[in-house]
Amino acid sequence: MNSVILNYIQENKDQIFNEWIESLKENGDERVVKVVSDQVFNSTSYEFIDVIIASVKNSTEEFTSRLSDFSEKVVRLGWPLSFVTKALNIFGKIVFQKMQGDGLVNNENQMDTVFEFDRWMNPMVNEMVNMYSSTWERTVSMQKIALQELSAPLIPVFDNITVMPLVGTIDTERAKQIMENLLQGTVKHRSEVVLIDITGVPVVDTMVAHHIIQAADAVRLVGAKCMIVGIRPEIAQTIVNLGIDLNQITTKNTLKKGVEAALEITKRKIVKVEEAE
Amino acid sequence: MRSPRIPILKLHNCLLVSIQWELDDKTALQFQEDLLNKIHVTSANGVVIDLTSIDFIDSFIAKVLGDVIDMSKLMGAKVVITGIQPAVAITLIELGIGLNDVLTAIDLEKGLEKLQQELGE
């Protein structure tokens, strides 16, 4: 750490701070300035200066941990990364310009000061970017897990009758998972009839149809009967227009009809309870 | 070492085969021959092949299995395959061996039931 720079910041703390805030409000994205309340904005910016000044007194390690704490806070506040990096940039510029104005930077030590500045600013920017990107990565991976959990549930609705409702687009990876879940569930629940409900699948193209047919074939191999339900008119049209052969598989238009047919296959039916005398 | 032959048991008018270990090519062919002979000798009209303990299958064995089913059909015996594991089902489908027109059931019990139903009609 260059103590000249830091001492300068500490001495001119309030002045730099005010100028920084002004310039941020001028240059900053209007959206951010509007969304973030003045109070939060000011206190957070003030905290940042404190963090920097603390580095004069404390060791590098402590500074790093404080900096990462601070970055975490900024991430939690939900400020855009572009705004934060810009703010850091402007802060550096202001300090540099003020130091130049006060004659602390002259022709002799110009290069050294620029290098020092670089060494001082870069870790801070890096830390911010790292914090943001790791938060994003965490979010993405959590969403991926959630998506996987939601992607292929298998519900045993009656003895020997199981339903798999599919919602959303089906790609190859998901199709594989659907197939695995479907077969394992079929064996586990000892199902005789498995209904695949495609009401929630927006588009059925050749690839999706191929995956569904494969799944149905595989279900047949493990000894159950597969039925595709929830075929909407437009899906029926696409299937026929694409020349996909679904003759081997029973299809129904609604889950209700599918369940009725499944009960029939397993030699059961739903009857109305007679009124007790 | 020569792997032992696969036992084929007779139950009333049906033949019962339980494959308990991974077949090598030789055993598979031996099994094909044995089963056909047995069908001929006992004039059985139904065969149940149980694959519950098989959790891996290669293309050759799958082909042999398909052949055995077709051959048995030619000899007038209906075949039911039981207990295909999910992994095996996926392999078969990926290999393009759909075992079309073959009866399947989840376990031996259901398989025999299905066979009796088919034969009874």
Short mmCIF file of C-alpha atoms in Angstrom, two decimals:
data_model
loop_
_atom_site.label_atom_id
_atom_site.label_comp_id
_atom_site.label_asym_id
_atom_site.label_seq_id
_atom_site.Cartn_x
_atom_site.Cartn_y
_atom_site.Cartn_z
CA MET A 1 0.00 0.00 0.00
CA ASN A 2 1.25 3.41 -0.85
CA SER A 3 0.96 5.40 2.35
CA VAL A 4 1.19 8.75 0.55
CA ILE A 5 -2.00 8.05 -1.35
CA LEU A 6 -3.79 6.65 1.68
CA ASN A 7 -2.70 9.45 3.96
CA TYR A 8 -3.91 11.90 1.38
CA ILE A 9 -7.28 10.19 1.25
CA GLN A 10 -7.55 10.18 5.02
CA GLU A 11 -6.74 13.84 5.31
CA ASN A 12 -9.11 14.94 2.58
CA LYS A 13 -11.76 12.35 3.33
CA ASP A 14 -14.83 14.58 3.39
CA GLN A 15 -13.84 16.63 0.40
CA ILE A 16 -13.13 13.57 -1.74
CA PHE A 17 -16.30 11.94 -0.53
CA ASN A 18 -18.52 14.87 -1.50
CA GLU A 19 -16.93 15.22 -4.88
CA TRP A 20 -17.24 11.50 -5.47
CA ILE A 21 -20.94 11.43 -4.59
CA GLU A 22 -21.60 14.43 -6.80
CA SER A 23 -19.85 12.93 -9.76
CA LEU A 24 -21.55 9.59 -9.25
CA LYS A 25 -24.94 11.22 -9.27
CA GLU A 26 -24.03 13.07 -12.42
CA ASN A 27 -22.50 10.20 -14.30
CA GLY A 28 -24.30 7.30 -12.73
CA ASP A 29 -27.06 5.39 -14.36
CA GLU A 30 -30.28 7.21 -13.65
CA ARG A 31 -32.00 3.98 -12.86
CA VAL A 32 -29.59 3.19 -10.06
CA VAL A 33 -29.67 6.68 -8.59
CA LYS A 34 -33.44 6.60 -8.56
CA VAL A 35 -33.83 3.13 -7.11
CA VAL A 36 -31.25 3.51 -4.37
CA SER A 37 -32.27 5.87 -1.60
CA ASP A 38 -29.91 8.73 -0.81
CA GLN A 39 -29.37 7.50 2.70
CA VAL A 40 -28.30 4.02 1.71
CA PHE A 41 -26.23 5.43 -1.08
CA ASN A 42 -24.39 7.87 1.17
CA SER A 43 -23.84 5.47 4.02
CA THR A 44 -22.54 2.74 1.74
CA SER A 45 -20.21 5.10 -0.04
CA TYR A 46 -18.99 6.41 3.31
CA GLU A 47 -18.38 2.89 4.48
CA PHE A 48 -16.28 2.28 1.42
CA ILE A 49 -14.01 5.18 2.25
CA ASP A 50 -13.75 3.87 5.79
CA VAL A 51 -12.72 0.48 4.46
CA ILE A 52 -9.99 2.06 2.42
CA ILE A 53 -8.73 4.16 5.29
CA ALA A 54 -8.78 1.18 7.59
CA SER A 55 -6.18 -0.39 5.35
CA VAL A 56 -3.68 2.21 6.52
CA LYS A 57 -3.99 1.09 10.09
CA ASN A 58 -4.62 -2.60 9.61
CA SER A 59 -2.73 -5.44 8.03
CA THR A 60 -3.35 -6.56 4.48
CA GLU A 61 -5.27 -9.61 5.60
CA GLU A 62 -7.66 -7.62 7.67
CA PHE A 63 -8.15 -5.22 4.82
CA THR A 64 -8.93 -8.11 2.48
CA SER A 65 -11.52 -9.53 4.83
CA ARG A 66 -13.14 -6.13 5.35
CA LEU A 67 -13.14 -5.55 1.64
CA SER A 68 -14.81 -8.87 0.97
CA ASP A 69 -17.39 -8.15 3.67
CA PHE A 70 -18.08 -4.85 2.04
CA SER A 71 -18.35 -6.39 -1.44
CA GLU A 72 -20.79 -8.92 -0.09
CA LYS A 73 -22.92 -6.12 1.28
CA VAL A 74 -22.90 -4.31 -2.05
CA VAL A 75 -23.89 -7.51 -3.83
CA ARG A 76 -26.75 -7.99 -1.38
CA LEU A 77 -27.94 -4.45 -2.03
CA GLY A 78 -28.30 -5.52 -5.64
CA TRP A 79 -26.37 -2.72 -7.26
CA PRO A 80 -25.41 -3.46 -10.84
CA LEU A 81 -21.79 -4.48 -11.32
CA SER A 82 -21.29 -1.88 -14.04
CA PHE A 83 -22.26 0.85 -11.58
CA VAL A 84 -19.93 -0.40 -8.87
CA THR A 85 -16.90 -0.67 -11.15
CA LYS A 86 -17.65 2.76 -12.55
CA ALA A 87 -17.85 4.16 -9.03
CA LEU A 88 -14.48 2.69 -8.16
CA ASN A 89 -13.05 4.14 -11.34
CA ILE A 90 -14.39 7.58 -10.61
CA PHE A 91 -13.08 7.41 -7.04
CA GLY A 92 -9.60 6.66 -8.30
CA LYS A 93 -9.80 9.46 -10.84
CA ILE A 94 -10.92 12.03 -8.28
CA VAL A 95 -8.17 11.14 -5.85
CA PHE A 96 -5.58 11.28 -8.58
CA GLN A 97 -6.80 14.60 -9.92
CA LYS A 98 -6.93 16.14 -6.46
CA MET A 99 -3.45 14.92 -5.66
CA GLN A 100 -2.25 16.43 -8.90
CA GLY A 101 -3.99 19.66 -8.05
CA ASP A 102 -2.31 19.76 -4.66
CA GLY A 103 1.06 19.19 -6.23
CA LEU A 104 1.63 15.75 -4.79
CA VAL A 105 2.06 14.32 -8.27
CA ASN A 106 4.73 15.91 -10.40
CA ASN A 107 6.66 14.99 -13.48
CA GLU A 108 9.25 13.05 -11.53
CA ASN A 109 7.07 10.63 -9.63
CA GLN A 110 4.22 10.52 -12.14
CA MET A 111 4.90 7.02 -13.42
CA ASP A 112 5.48 5.65 -9.94
CA THR A 113 2.26 7.14 -8.70
CA VAL A 114 0.32 5.72 -11.64
CA PHE A 115 1.74 2.28 -10.92
CA GLU A 116 0.95 2.61 -7.24
CA PHE A 117 -2.55 3.62 -8.09
CA ASP A 118 -2.90 0.64 -10.30
CA ARG A 119 -1.62 -1.69 -7.59
CA TRP A 120 -4.02 -0.18 -5.15
CA MET A 121 -7.18 -0.05 -7.28
CA ASN A 122 -6.88 -3.36 -9.10
CA PRO A 123 -7.35 -5.72 -6.14
CA MET A 124 -10.42 -3.79 -5.09
CA VAL A 125 -12.01 -4.01 -8.52
CA ASN A 126 -11.04 -7.67 -8.78
CA GLU A 127 -12.56 -8.43 -5.41
CA MET A 128 -15.82 -6.77 -6.41
CA VAL A 129 -16.00 -8.57 -9.72
CA ASN A 130 -15.12 -11.86 -8.05
CA MET A 131 -17.80 -11.42 -5.45
CA TYR A 132 -20.40 -10.62 -8.10
CA SER A 133 -19.47 -13.48 -10.37
CA SER A 134 -19.34 -16.03 -7.57
CA THR A 135 -22.76 -14.89 -6.38
CA TRP A 136 -24.10 -15.30 -9.87
CA GLU A 137 -22.51 -18.69 -10.28
CA ARG A 138 -24.04 -19.80 -7.01
CA THR A 139 -27.46 -18.60 -8.11
CA VAL A 140 -27.19 -20.33 -11.45
CA SER A 141 -26.12 -23.63 -9.94
CA MET A 142 -28.91 -23.47 -7.37
CA GLN A 143 -31.41 -22.79 -10.09
CA LYS A 144 -30.05 -25.70 -12.07
CA ILE A 145 -30.56 -28.01 -9.09
CA ALA A 146 -34.07 -26.68 -8.57
CA LEU A 147 -34.80 -27.19 -12.24
CA GLN A 148 -33.55 -30.75 -12.07
CA GLU A 149 -35.75 -31.47 -9.10
CA LEU A 150 -38.74 -30.07 -10.93
CA SER A 151 -37.94 -31.62 -14.27
CA ALA A 152 -39.31 -35.14 -13.98
CA PRO A 153 -41.52 -35.94 -11.01
CA LEU A 154 -43.31 -39.26 -10.93
CA ILE A 155 -46.55 -39.50 -9.02
CA PRO A 156 -48.22 -42.79 -8.10
CA VAL A 157 -51.93 -41.90 -8.25
CA PHE A 158 -53.47 -45.34 -7.77
CA ASP A 159 -52.09 -48.80 -7.13
CA ASN A 160 -50.17 -49.71 -10.28
CA ILE A 161 -50.99 -46.43 -11.99
CA THR A 162 -48.37 -43.70 -12.15
CA VAL A 163 -48.43 -40.27 -13.73
CA MET A 164 -45.52 -38.22 -14.96
CA PRO A 165 -46.55 -34.65 -15.71
CA LEU A 166 -44.12 -32.87 -18.00
CA VAL A 167 -43.96 -29.09 -18.01
CA GLY A 168 -41.73 -26.96 -20.20
CA THR A 169 -39.48 -27.66 -23.12
CA ILE A 170 -37.70 -30.98 -23.36
CA ASP A 171 -34.07 -31.14 -24.47
CA THR A 172 -31.82 -34.15 -24.78
CA GLU A 173 -30.42 -33.90 -21.27
CA ARG A 174 -33.85 -33.58 -19.73
CA ALA A 175 -35.19 -36.40 -21.90
CA LYS A 176 -32.49 -38.64 -20.51
CA GLN A 177 -33.43 -37.74 -17.00
CA ILE A 178 -37.11 -38.25 -17.73
CA MET A 179 -36.37 -41.70 -19.08
CA GLU A 180 -34.29 -42.68 -16.03
CA ASN A 181 -36.82 -41.38 -13.53
CA LEU A 182 -39.67 -42.94 -15.44
CA LEU A 183 -38.14 -46.40 -15.55
CA GLN A 184 -36.83 -46.40 -12.02
CA GLY A 185 -40.18 -45.16 -10.74
CA THR A 186 -42.06 -47.72 -12.75
CA VAL A 187 -40.04 -50.55 -11.27
CA LYS A 188 -40.11 -49.08 -7.77
CA HIS A 189 -43.87 -48.51 -7.68
CA ARG A 190 -44.54 -51.73 -9.62
CA SER A 191 -46.74 -49.79 -12.00
CA GLU A 192 -48.78 -51.49 -14.66
CA VAL A 193 -49.75 -48.33 -16.46
CA VAL A 194 -47.69 -45.18 -16.74
CA LEU A 195 -49.26 -41.97 -18.01
CA ILE A 196 -47.03 -39.28 -19.49
CA ASP A 197 -48.88 -35.99 -19.39
CA ILE A 198 -47.60 -33.55 -22.00
CA THR A 199 -50.20 -30.83 -21.39
CA GLY A 200 -47.44 -28.51 -20.24
CA VAL A 201 -45.04 -29.16 -23.10
CA PRO A 202 -45.33 -26.14 -25.37
CA VAL A 203 -43.72 -27.54 -28.51
CA VAL A 204 -43.56 -31.10 -29.74
CA ASP A 205 -41.09 -31.46 -32.60
CA THR A 206 -39.50 -34.58 -34.03
CA MET A 207 -36.84 -34.61 -31.34
CA VAL A 208 -39.28 -34.37 -28.46
CA ALA A 209 -41.58 -36.95 -30.04
CA HIS A 210 -38.60 -39.25 -30.56
CA HIS A 211 -37.66 -38.97 -26.89
CA ILE A 212 -41.22 -39.64 -25.77
CA ILE A 213 -41.52 -42.67 -28.04
CA GLN A 214 -38.22 -44.00 -26.72
CA ALA A 215 -39.41 -43.54 -23.16
CA ALA A 216 -42.67 -45.32 -23.96
CA ASP A 217 -40.77 -48.20 -25.59
CA ALA A 218 -38.49 -48.52 -22.60
CA VAL A 219 -41.47 -48.56 -20.26
CA ARG A 220 -42.93 -51.40 -22.31
CA LEU A 221 -39.69 -53.33 -21.86
CA VAL A 222 -39.80 -53.13 -18.08
CA GLY A 223 -43.26 -54.61 -18.27
CA ALA A 224 -45.66 -51.70 -17.98
CA LYS A 225 -47.96 -50.00 -20.43
CA CYS A 226 -47.27 -46.43 -21.40
CA MET A 227 -49.92 -43.93 -22.34
CA ILE A 228 -49.43 -40.38 -23.55
CA VAL A 229 -52.10 -37.98 -22.38
CA GLY A 230 -52.75 -34.28 -22.75
CA ILE A 231 -52.41 -34.12 -26.52
CA ARG A 232 -53.67 -30.71 -27.59
CA PRO A 233 -55.09 -30.10 -31.07
CA GLU A 234 -52.02 -28.28 -32.28
CA ILE A 235 -49.78 -31.05 -31.01
CA ALA A 236 -51.90 -33.64 -32.80
CA GLN A 237 -51.52 -31.58 -35.96
CA THR A 238 -47.75 -31.29 -35.60
CA ILE A 239 -47.37 -35.00 -34.93
CA VAL A 240 -49.32 -35.99 -38.03
CA ASN A 241 -47.73 -33.31 -40.21
CA LEU A 242 -44.27 -34.42 -39.16
CA GLY A 243 -45.20 -37.99 -39.99
CA ILE A 244 -44.41 -39.29 -36.53
CA ASP A 245 -45.81 -42.74 -35.94
CA LEU A 246 -47.45 -43.01 -32.54
CA ASN A 247 -49.59 -46.00 -33.46
CA GLN A 248 -47.84 -48.29 -30.99
CA ILE A 249 -48.71 -46.03 -28.09
CA THR A 250 -52.12 -45.30 -26.64
CA THR A 251 -52.86 -41.59 -26.61
CA LYS A 252 -55.64 -39.63 -24.94
CA ASN A 253 -56.46 -35.97 -24.97
CA THR A 254 -56.81 -35.42 -21.24
CA LEU A 255 -55.32 -36.88 -18.11
CA LYS A 256 -58.84 -37.70 -16.93
CA LYS A 257 -59.50 -39.95 -19.90
CA GLY A 258 -56.08 -41.45 -19.48
CA VAL A 259 -56.75 -42.36 -15.86
CA GLU A 260 -60.09 -43.89 -16.83
CA ALA A 261 -58.43 -45.98 -19.52
CA ALA A 262 -55.66 -46.97 -17.11
CA LEU A 263 -58.22 -48.13 -14.56
CA GLU A 264 -59.92 -50.12 -17.27
CA ILE A 265 -56.65 -51.82 -18.16
CA THR A 266 -56.07 -52.72 -14.53
CA LYS A 267 -59.69 -53.96 -14.37
CA ARG A 268 -60.99 -51.32 -11.99
CA LYS A 269 -63.37 -48.42 -12.22
CA ILE A 270 -64.52 -45.51 -10.16
CA VAL A 271 -68.08 -45.96 -8.88
CA LYS A 272 -70.34 -43.57 -7.08
CA VAL A 273 -70.98 -44.44 -3.46
CA GLU A 274 -74.62 -45.38 -2.85
CA GLU A 275 -76.39 -43.24 -0.25
CA ALA A 276 -76.43 -45.04 3.09
CA GLU A 277 -79.93 -45.88 4.24
CA MET B 1 -13.30 -71.83 -17.21
CA ARG B 2 -16.50 -72.83 -18.86
CA SER B 3 -19.49 -71.04 -17.44
CA PRO B 4 -22.34 -73.33 -16.44
CA ARG B 5 -25.37 -73.77 -18.61
CA ILE B 6 -28.50 -71.81 -17.90
CA PRO B 7 -31.12 -74.03 -16.26
CA ILE B 8 -34.44 -74.33 -18.07
CA LEU B 9 -37.28 -75.51 -15.86
CA LYS B 10 -40.60 -76.93 -16.95
CA LEU B 11 -43.73 -75.75 -15.17
CA HIS B 12 -46.96 -77.33 -16.48
CA ASN B 13 -47.03 -76.29 -20.10
CA CYS B 14 -44.51 -73.50 -19.69
CA LEU B 15 -40.75 -73.23 -19.58
CA LEU B 16 -39.09 -71.10 -16.94
CA VAL B 17 -35.70 -69.53 -17.48
CA SER B 18 -33.99 -67.29 -14.98
CA ILE B 19 -30.78 -65.70 -16.15
CA GLN B 20 -28.75 -64.98 -13.05
CA TRP B 21 -25.42 -63.74 -14.35
CA GLU B 22 -23.98 -61.79 -17.25
CA LEU B 23 -23.97 -64.02 -20.29
CA ASP B 24 -20.91 -64.37 -22.46
CA ASP B 25 -21.37 -64.95 -26.16
CA LYS B 26 -20.80 -68.69 -25.94
CA THR B 27 -23.25 -69.26 -23.10
CA ALA B 28 -25.83 -67.19 -24.92
CA LEU B 29 -25.61 -69.31 -28.03
CA GLN B 30 -25.65 -72.47 -25.93
CA PHE B 31 -28.76 -71.16 -24.20
CA GLN B 32 -30.43 -70.49 -27.54
CA GLU B 33 -29.83 -74.06 -28.61
CA ASP B 34 -30.87 -75.54 -25.25
CA LEU B 35 -34.09 -73.59 -25.09
CA LEU B 36 -35.17 -74.56 -28.60
CA ASN B 37 -34.40 -78.21 -27.90
CA LYS B 38 -36.34 -78.06 -24.69
CA ILE B 39 -39.33 -76.51 -26.43
CA HIS B 40 -39.16 -79.29 -28.96
CA VAL B 41 -38.89 -82.04 -26.34
CA THR B 42 -41.55 -80.75 -23.95
CA SER B 43 -43.72 -79.14 -26.62
CA ALA B 44 -44.28 -76.27 -24.23
CA ASN B 45 -46.41 -73.43 -25.49
CA GLY B 46 -45.08 -70.69 -23.30
CA VAL B 47 -41.68 -69.45 -22.16
CA VAL B 48 -40.88 -66.95 -19.41
CA ILE B 49 -37.39 -65.48 -19.41
CA ASP B 50 -36.56 -63.60 -16.24
CA LEU B 51 -33.82 -60.95 -16.38
CA THR B 52 -34.21 -59.49 -12.88
CA SER B 53 -30.59 -60.03 -11.90
CA ILE B 54 -29.16 -58.71 -15.16
CA ASP B 55 -28.22 -55.06 -14.94
CA PHE B 56 -26.03 -54.84 -17.98
CA ILE B 57 -26.54 -56.13 -21.51
CA ASP B 58 -24.46 -55.83 -24.67
CA SER B 59 -25.64 -55.69 -28.25
CA PHE B 60 -24.76 -59.29 -29.04
CA ILE B 61 -26.69 -60.72 -26.09
CA ALA B 62 -29.60 -58.45 -26.95
CA LYS B 63 -29.56 -59.74 -30.51
CA VAL B 64 -29.42 -63.35 -29.34
CA LEU B 65 -32.31 -62.66 -27.01
CA GLY B 66 -34.33 -61.18 -29.86
CA ASP B 67 -33.46 -64.19 -32.03
CA VAL B 68 -34.47 -66.66 -29.34
CA ILE B 69 -37.83 -64.94 -29.03
CA ASP B 70 -38.43 -65.07 -32.79
CA MET B 71 -37.31 -68.69 -32.98
CA SER B 72 -39.52 -69.73 -30.09
CA LYS B 73 -42.43 -68.03 -31.78
CA LEU B 74 -41.74 -70.04 -34.91
CA MET B 75 -41.90 -73.18 -32.80
CA GLY B 76 -45.25 -72.12 -31.43
CA ALA B 77 -44.25 -70.94 -27.99
CA LYS B 78 -45.20 -67.53 -26.65
CA VAL B 79 -42.40 -65.70 -24.86
CA VAL B 80 -42.70 -63.28 -21.96
CA ILE B 81 -39.66 -61.33 -20.77
CA THR B 82 -39.80 -60.28 -17.15
CA GLY B 83 -37.85 -58.07 -14.79
CA ILE B 84 -35.98 -55.94 -17.29
CA GLN B 85 -34.02 -53.40 -15.25
CA PRO B 86 -34.24 -49.69 -16.14
CA ALA B 87 -30.60 -49.57 -17.23
CA VAL B 88 -31.10 -52.58 -19.49
CA ALA B 89 -34.25 -51.06 -20.98
CA ILE B 90 -32.35 -47.87 -21.78
CA THR B 91 -29.49 -49.83 -23.37
CA LEU B 92 -31.90 -51.86 -25.49
CA ILE B 93 -33.73 -48.75 -26.70
CA GLU B 94 -30.46 -46.97 -27.44
CA LEU B 95 -29.24 -49.97 -29.41
CA GLY B 96 -32.46 -49.81 -31.40
CA ILE B 97 -33.55 -53.21 -30.16
CA GLY B 98 -37.13 -52.46 -29.25
CA LEU B 99 -38.06 -56.16 -28.85
CA ASN B 100 -41.27 -55.24 -30.62
CA ASP B 101 -44.25 -57.54 -30.23
CA VAL B 102 -42.67 -59.17 -27.22
CA LEU B 103 -44.70 -59.50 -24.06
CA THR B 104 -43.08 -58.00 -21.02
CA ALA B 105 -43.95 -57.98 -17.34
CA ILE B 106 -42.48 -56.45 -14.25
CA ASP B 107 -41.74 -59.72 -12.45
CA LEU B 108 -42.05 -63.47 -12.78
CA GLU B 109 -45.43 -63.60 -11.09
CA LYS B 110 -47.02 -61.06 -13.41
CA GLY B 111 -45.23 -62.66 -16.34
CA LEU B 112 -46.75 -66.08 -15.68
CA GLU B 113 -50.15 -64.45 -15.21
CA LYS B 114 -49.82 -62.69 -18.53
CA LEU B 115 -48.72 -65.87 -20.25
CA GLN B 116 -51.64 -67.87 -18.87
CA GLN B 117 -53.95 -65.13 -20.04
CA GLU B 118 -52.49 -65.20 -23.53
CA LEU B 119 -52.58 -68.97 -23.73
CA GLY B 120 -56.03 -69.23 -22.23
CA GLU B 121 -57.58 -67.16 -24.92
#
